[in-house]
Coordinates of C-alpha atoms in Angstrom, one line a residue:
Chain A
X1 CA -73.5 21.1 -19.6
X2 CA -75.1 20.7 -22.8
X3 CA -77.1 18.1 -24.5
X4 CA -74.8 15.8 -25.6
X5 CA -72.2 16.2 -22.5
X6 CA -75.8 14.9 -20.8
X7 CA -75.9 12.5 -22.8
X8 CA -72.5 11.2 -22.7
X9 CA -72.1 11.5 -18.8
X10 CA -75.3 9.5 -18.6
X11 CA -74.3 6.8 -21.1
X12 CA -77.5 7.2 -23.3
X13 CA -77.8 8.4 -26.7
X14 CA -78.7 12.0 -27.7
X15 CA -81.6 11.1 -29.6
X16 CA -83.1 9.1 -26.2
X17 CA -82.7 12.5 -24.3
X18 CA -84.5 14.0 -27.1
X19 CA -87.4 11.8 -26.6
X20 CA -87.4 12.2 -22.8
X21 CA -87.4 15.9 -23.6
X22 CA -90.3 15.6 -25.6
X23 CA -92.2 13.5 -23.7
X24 CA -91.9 15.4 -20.7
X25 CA -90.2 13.1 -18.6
X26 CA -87.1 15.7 -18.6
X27 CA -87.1 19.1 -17.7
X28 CA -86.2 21.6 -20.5
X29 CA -82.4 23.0 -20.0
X30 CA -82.1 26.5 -19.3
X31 CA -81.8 28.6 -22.8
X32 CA -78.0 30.0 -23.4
X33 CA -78.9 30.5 -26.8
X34 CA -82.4 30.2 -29.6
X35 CA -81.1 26.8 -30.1
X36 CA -78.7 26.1 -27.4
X37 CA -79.9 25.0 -23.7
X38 CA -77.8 24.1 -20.8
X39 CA -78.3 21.1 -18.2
X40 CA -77.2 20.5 -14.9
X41 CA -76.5 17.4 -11.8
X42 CA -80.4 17.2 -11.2
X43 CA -80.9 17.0 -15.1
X44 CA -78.5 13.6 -14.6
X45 CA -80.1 12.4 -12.0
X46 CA -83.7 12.5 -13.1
X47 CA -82.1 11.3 -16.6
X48 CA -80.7 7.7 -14.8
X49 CA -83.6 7.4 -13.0
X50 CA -86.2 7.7 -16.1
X51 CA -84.3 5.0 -17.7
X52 CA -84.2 2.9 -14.8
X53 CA -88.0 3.1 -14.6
X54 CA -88.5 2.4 -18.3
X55 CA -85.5 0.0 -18.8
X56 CA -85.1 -2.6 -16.1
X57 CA -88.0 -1.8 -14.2
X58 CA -90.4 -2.0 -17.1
X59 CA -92.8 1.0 -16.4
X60 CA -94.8 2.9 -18.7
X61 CA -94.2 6.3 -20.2
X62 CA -97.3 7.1 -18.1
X63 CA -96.8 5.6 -14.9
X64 CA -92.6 7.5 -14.8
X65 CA -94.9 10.6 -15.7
X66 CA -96.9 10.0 -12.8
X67 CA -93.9 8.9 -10.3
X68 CA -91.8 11.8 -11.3
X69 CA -95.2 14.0 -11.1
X70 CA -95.1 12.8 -7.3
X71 CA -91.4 13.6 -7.3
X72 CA -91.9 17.2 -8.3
X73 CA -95.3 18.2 -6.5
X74 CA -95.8 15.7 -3.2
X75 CA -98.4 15.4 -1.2
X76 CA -98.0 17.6 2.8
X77 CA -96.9 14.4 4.0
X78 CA -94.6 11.7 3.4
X79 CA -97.0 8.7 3.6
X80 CA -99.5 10.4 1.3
X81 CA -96.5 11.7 -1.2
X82 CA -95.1 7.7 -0.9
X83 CA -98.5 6.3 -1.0
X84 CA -99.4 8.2 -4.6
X85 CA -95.6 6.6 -6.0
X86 CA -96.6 3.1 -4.8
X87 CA -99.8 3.3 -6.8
X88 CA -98.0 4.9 -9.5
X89 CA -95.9 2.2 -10.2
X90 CA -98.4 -0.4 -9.6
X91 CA -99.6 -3.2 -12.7
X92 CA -103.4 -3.4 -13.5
X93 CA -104.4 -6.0 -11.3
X94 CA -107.2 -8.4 -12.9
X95 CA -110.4 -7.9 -11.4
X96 CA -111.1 -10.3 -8.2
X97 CA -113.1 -11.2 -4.9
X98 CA -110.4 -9.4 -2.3
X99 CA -112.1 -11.2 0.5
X100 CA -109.6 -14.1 0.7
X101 CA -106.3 -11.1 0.7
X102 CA -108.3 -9.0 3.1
X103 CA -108.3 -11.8 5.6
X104 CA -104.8 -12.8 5.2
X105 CA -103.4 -9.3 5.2
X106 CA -105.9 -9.0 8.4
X107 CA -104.2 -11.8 9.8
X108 CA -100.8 -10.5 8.8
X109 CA -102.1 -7.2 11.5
X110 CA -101.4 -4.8 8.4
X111 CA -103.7 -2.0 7.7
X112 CA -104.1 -1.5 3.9
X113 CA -106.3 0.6 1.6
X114 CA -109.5 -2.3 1.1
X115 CA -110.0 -0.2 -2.7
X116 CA -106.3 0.2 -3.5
X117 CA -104.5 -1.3 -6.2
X118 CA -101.6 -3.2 -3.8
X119 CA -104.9 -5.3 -1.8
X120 CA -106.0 -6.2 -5.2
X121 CA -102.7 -7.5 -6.7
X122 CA -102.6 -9.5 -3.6
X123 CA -106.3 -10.5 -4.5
X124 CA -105.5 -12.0 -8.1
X125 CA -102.6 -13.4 -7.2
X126 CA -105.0 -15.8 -4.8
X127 CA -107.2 -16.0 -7.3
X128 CA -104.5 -17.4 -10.0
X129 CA -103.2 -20.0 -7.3
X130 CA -106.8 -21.0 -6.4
X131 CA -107.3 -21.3 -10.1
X132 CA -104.4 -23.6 -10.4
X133 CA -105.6 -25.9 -7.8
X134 CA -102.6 -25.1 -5.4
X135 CA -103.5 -24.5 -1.8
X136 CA -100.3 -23.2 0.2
X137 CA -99.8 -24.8 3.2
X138 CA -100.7 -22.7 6.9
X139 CA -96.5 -22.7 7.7
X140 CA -95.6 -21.6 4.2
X141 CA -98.5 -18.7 4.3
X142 CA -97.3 -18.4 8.4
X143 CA -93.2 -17.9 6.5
X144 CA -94.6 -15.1 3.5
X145 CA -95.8 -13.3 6.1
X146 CA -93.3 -13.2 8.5
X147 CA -90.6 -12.8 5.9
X148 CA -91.8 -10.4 4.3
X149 CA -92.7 -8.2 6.8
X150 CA -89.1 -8.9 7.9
X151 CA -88.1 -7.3 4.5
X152 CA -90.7 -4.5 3.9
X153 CA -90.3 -3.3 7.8
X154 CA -86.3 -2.6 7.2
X155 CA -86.7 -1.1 4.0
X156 CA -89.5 1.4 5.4
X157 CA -86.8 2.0 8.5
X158 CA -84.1 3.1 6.2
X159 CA -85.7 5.1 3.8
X160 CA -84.2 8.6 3.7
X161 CA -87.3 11.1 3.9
X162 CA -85.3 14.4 3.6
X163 CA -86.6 15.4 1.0
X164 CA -89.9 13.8 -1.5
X165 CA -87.7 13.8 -4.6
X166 CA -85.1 11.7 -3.0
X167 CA -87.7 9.8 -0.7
X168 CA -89.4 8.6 -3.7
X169 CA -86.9 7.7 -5.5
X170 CA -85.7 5.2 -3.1
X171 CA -89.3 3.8 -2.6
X172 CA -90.2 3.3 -6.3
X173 CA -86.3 2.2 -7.7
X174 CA -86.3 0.5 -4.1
X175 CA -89.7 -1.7 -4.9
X176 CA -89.0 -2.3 -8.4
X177 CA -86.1 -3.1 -9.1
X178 CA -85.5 -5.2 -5.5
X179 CA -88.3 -7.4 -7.0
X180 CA -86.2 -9.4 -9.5
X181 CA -83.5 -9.7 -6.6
X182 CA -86.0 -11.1 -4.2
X183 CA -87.2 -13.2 -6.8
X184 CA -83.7 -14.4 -8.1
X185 CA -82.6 -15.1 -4.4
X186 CA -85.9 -17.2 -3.5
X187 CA -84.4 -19.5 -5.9
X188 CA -80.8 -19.5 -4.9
X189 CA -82.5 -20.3 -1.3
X190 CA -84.4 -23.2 -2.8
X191 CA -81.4 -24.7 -4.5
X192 CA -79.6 -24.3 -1.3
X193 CA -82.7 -25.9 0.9
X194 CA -83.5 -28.7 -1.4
X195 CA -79.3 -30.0 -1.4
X196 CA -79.4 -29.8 2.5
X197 CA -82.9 -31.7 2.5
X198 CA -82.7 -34.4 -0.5
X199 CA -78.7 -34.4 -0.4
X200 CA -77.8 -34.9 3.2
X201 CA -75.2 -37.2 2.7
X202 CA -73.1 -34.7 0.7
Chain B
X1 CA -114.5 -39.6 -19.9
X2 CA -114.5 -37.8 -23.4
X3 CA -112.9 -35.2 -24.6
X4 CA -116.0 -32.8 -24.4
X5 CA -116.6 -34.0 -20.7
X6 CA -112.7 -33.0 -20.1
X7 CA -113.1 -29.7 -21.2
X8 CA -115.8 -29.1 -19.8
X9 CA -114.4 -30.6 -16.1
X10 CA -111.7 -28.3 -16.7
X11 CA -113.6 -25.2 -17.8
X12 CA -111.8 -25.2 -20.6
X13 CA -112.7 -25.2 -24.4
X14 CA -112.3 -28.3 -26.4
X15 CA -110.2 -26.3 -28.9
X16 CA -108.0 -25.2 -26.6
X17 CA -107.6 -29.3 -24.9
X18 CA -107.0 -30.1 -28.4
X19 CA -104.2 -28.0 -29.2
X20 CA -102.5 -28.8 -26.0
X21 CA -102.4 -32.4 -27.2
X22 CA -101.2 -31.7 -30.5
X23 CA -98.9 -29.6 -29.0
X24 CA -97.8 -32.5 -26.8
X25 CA -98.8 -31.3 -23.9
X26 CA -101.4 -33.6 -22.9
X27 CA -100.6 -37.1 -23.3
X28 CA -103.4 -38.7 -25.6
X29 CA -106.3 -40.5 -24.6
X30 CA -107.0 -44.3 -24.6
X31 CA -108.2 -44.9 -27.9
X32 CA -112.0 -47.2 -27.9
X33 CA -112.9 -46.0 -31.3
X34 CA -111.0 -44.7 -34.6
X35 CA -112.4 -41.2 -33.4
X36 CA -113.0 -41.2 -30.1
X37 CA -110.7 -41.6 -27.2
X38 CA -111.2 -42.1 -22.7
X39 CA -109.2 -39.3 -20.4
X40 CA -108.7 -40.1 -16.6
X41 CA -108.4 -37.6 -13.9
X42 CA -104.6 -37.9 -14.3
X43 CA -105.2 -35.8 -18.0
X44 CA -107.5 -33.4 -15.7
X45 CA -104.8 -32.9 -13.4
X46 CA -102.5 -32.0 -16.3
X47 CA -104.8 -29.8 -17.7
X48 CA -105.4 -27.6 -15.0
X49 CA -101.1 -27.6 -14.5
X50 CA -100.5 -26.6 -18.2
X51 CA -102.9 -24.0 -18.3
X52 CA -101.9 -22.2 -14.4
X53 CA -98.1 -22.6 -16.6
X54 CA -99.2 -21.3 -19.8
X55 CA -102.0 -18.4 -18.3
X56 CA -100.5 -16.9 -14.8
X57 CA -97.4 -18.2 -14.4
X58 CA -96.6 -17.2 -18.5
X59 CA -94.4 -19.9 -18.8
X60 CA -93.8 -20.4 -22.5
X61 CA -94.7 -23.8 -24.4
X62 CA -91.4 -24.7 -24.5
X63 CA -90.7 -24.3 -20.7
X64 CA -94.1 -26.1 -20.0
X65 CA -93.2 -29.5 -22.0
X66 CA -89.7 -29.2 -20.2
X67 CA -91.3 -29.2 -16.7
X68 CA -93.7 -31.8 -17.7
X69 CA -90.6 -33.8 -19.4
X70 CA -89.1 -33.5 -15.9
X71 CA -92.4 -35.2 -13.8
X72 CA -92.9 -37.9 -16.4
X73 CA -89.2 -38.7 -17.0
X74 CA -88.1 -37.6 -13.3
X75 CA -83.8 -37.8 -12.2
X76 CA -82.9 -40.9 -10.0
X77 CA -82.8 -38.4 -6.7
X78 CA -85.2 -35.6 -5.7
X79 CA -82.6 -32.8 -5.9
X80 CA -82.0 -33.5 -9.4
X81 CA -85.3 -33.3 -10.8
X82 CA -86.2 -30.2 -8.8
X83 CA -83.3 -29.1 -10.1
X84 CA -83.9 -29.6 -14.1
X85 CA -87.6 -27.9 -13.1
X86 CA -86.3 -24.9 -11.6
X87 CA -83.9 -24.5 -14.6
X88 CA -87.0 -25.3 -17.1
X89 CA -89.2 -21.9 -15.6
X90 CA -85.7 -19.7 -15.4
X91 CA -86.2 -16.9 -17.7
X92 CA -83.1 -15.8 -19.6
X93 CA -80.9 -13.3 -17.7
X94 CA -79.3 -10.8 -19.7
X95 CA -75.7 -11.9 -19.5
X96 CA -74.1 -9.7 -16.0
X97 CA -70.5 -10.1 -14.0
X98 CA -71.4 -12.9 -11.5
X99 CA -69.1 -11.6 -8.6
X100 CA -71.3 -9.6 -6.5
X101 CA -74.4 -12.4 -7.1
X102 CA -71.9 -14.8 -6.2
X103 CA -70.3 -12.8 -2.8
X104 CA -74.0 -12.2 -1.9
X105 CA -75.2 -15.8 -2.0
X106 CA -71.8 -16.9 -0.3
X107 CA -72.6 -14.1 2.7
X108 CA -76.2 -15.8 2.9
X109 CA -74.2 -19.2 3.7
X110 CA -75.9 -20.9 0.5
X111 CA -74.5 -22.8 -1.9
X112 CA -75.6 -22.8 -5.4
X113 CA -74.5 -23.8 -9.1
X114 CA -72.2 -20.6 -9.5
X115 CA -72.8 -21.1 -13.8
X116 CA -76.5 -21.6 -12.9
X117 CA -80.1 -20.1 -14.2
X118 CA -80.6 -18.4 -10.8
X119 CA -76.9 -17.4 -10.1
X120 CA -77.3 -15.5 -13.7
X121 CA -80.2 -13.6 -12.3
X122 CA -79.0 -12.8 -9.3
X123 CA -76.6 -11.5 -10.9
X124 CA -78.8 -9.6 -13.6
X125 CA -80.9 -7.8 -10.7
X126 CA -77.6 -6.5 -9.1
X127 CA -76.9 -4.9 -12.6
X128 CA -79.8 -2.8 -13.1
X129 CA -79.4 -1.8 -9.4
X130 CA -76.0 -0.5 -10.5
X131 CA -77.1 0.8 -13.7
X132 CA -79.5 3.1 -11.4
X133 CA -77.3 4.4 -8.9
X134 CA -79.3 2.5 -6.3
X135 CA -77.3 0.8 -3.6
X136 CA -78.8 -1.1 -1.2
X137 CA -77.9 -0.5 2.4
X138 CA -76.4 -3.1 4.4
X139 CA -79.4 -3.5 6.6
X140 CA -81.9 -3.8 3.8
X141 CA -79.5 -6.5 2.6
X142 CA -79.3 -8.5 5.9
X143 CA -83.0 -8.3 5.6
X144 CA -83.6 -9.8 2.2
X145 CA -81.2 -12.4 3.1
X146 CA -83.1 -13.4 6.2
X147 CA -86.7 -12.7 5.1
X148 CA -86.2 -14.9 1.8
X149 CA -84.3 -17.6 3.7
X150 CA -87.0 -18.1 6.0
X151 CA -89.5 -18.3 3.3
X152 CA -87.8 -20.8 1.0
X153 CA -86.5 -22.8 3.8
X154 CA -90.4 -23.7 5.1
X155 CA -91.4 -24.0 1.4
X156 CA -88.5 -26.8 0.3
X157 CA -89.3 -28.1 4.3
X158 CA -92.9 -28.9 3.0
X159 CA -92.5 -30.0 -0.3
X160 CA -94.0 -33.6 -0.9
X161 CA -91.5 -35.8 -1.7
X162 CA -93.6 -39.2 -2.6
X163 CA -93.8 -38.9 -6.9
X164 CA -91.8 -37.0 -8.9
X165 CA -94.9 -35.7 -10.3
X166 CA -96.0 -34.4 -7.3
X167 CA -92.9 -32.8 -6.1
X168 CA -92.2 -30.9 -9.6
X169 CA -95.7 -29.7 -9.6
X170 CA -95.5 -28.0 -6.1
X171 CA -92.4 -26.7 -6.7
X172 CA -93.1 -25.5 -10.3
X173 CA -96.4 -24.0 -9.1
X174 CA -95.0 -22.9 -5.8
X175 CA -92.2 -21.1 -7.4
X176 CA -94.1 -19.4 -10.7
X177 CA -97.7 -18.3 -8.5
X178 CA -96.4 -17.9 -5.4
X179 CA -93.8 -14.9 -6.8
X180 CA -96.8 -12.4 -7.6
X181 CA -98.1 -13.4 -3.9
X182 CA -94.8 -12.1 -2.5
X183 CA -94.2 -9.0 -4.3
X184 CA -98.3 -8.0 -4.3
X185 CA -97.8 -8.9 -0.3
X186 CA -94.8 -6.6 0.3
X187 CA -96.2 -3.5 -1.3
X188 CA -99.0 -3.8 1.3
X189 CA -96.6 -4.3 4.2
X190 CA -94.5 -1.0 2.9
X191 CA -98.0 0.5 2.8
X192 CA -98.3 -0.8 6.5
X193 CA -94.9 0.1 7.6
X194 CA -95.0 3.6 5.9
X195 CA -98.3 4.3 8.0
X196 CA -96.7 3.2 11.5
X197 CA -93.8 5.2 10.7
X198 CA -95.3 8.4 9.0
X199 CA -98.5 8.2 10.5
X200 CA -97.5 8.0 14.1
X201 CA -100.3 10.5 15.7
X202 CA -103.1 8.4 13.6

């Protein structure tokens, strides 16, 4: 198809392609013509999921570079090829002492990278709560853990690792944009704990 | 104690004290001069609250005097002024079709305000799922369900209910801080998983 039947099929405007194009987040077409190229399916795929990654998910120009450089040239094995797109996709974490997330990831009986960038986001996010003053309970800390190893295990089970383009894909769309929904239903899940608690007489 | 000695029990600048309380953030201090006024511990307290709202959490000023309008001005029942709190730190959710939040939520066995904050970003996060072409597999589904239950269930189980005050403040805090805990916590248990089911020779 060409350039604007791209465009159209994927809902975006011409000009947008254009500056993926440029940018190198989209493959060049394949010439027909000096000025005319051609497109095809994997064109629309990687098209959707660049502007899922810079839309909703809020990444970079540079971090989609990176996940879609995973995408295009993985690592010899999954976990190392999955590993690079989780670190990819990862927000600079403000430096601080990982001791305290070391211990609780430790006491979780995960094994993480001590250096990488996912131990320190758990690190200053301590830090901020410490900061605060706000000491979480040992059965709320005992509940993180347990649900969200509940959550992190299944979505590990089921992702597809046929091939690294489509196995990434699921793991970075899969972490990113599941945040908000985890996030949105802790809420529902509070609303719906705090009637049954405070309102039992409903 | 002074408004210097504040600050500095804070580790906070004076400037910074002084434009929370023009702001009305800080109630003012017991006046024992026509320049010079007493804080108690309960304006330390508040201190350290508005700035974990204002700095981590990124609540805006406006969301900040709304929770604190909540713990000084609490509703006649706890479930009510939790309520208004939540509401207050909601972000705005782009405006999405509330069916599939609403069928989700009603699968969980949860009952929320179906024209509510946290409906409406339920509802937003399903959207840019959709917008991506990712679905999320039944499984995966079962598990967010379960894994967030079980962590806001032991979080609303342990909130202090004795003041107002109290009870907004963990729940405010526990909400805003605690999010980057989760999320930072779950990339670590996919690295975990992703190992154990990669990495099964290590």
């Amino acid at each position: 198809m060409r350039i604007s039947e791209l465009a159209r099929a994927a809902d975006i405007p011409v000009a947008t392609v254009k500056y993926y194009l440029r940018e190198g987040l989209l493959p060049p077409g394949r010439l027909t013509a000096a000025t005319q190229a051609q497109y095809d399916d994997a064109h629309l795929r990687r098209l959707r999921l660049v502007r899922a990654l810079l839309g909703p998910a809020r990444l970079s120009i540079a971090q989609v570079r990176a996940v879609l450089a995973t995408m295009d040239a993985p690592e010899p094995d999954v976990f190392a090829t999955l590993g690079r797109a989780q670190h990819a996709t990862a927000s600079a974490a403000e430096p601080a002492d990982p001791a305290d997330a070391l211990a609780l990831i430790a006491r979780a009986g995960w094994r993480a990278e001590p250096d990488g960038p996912e131990v320190a986001g758990v690190a200053q996010a301590l830090a901020a709560l410490d900061a605060a003053g706000f000491e979480i309970g040992a059965e709320n800390l005992e509940a993180y853990l347990e649900g969200i190893h509940r959550i992190a295990a299944a979505e590990i089970a089921n992702l597809p690792d046929g091939s690294a383009e489509e196995a990434v894909r699921y793991a970075v769309l899969g972490t990113v944009l599941v945040e908000p929904l985890l996030l949105a239903l802790r809420r529902v899940a509070h609303q719906d704990a705090a009637r049954r608690r405070f309102r039992t007489a409903e």
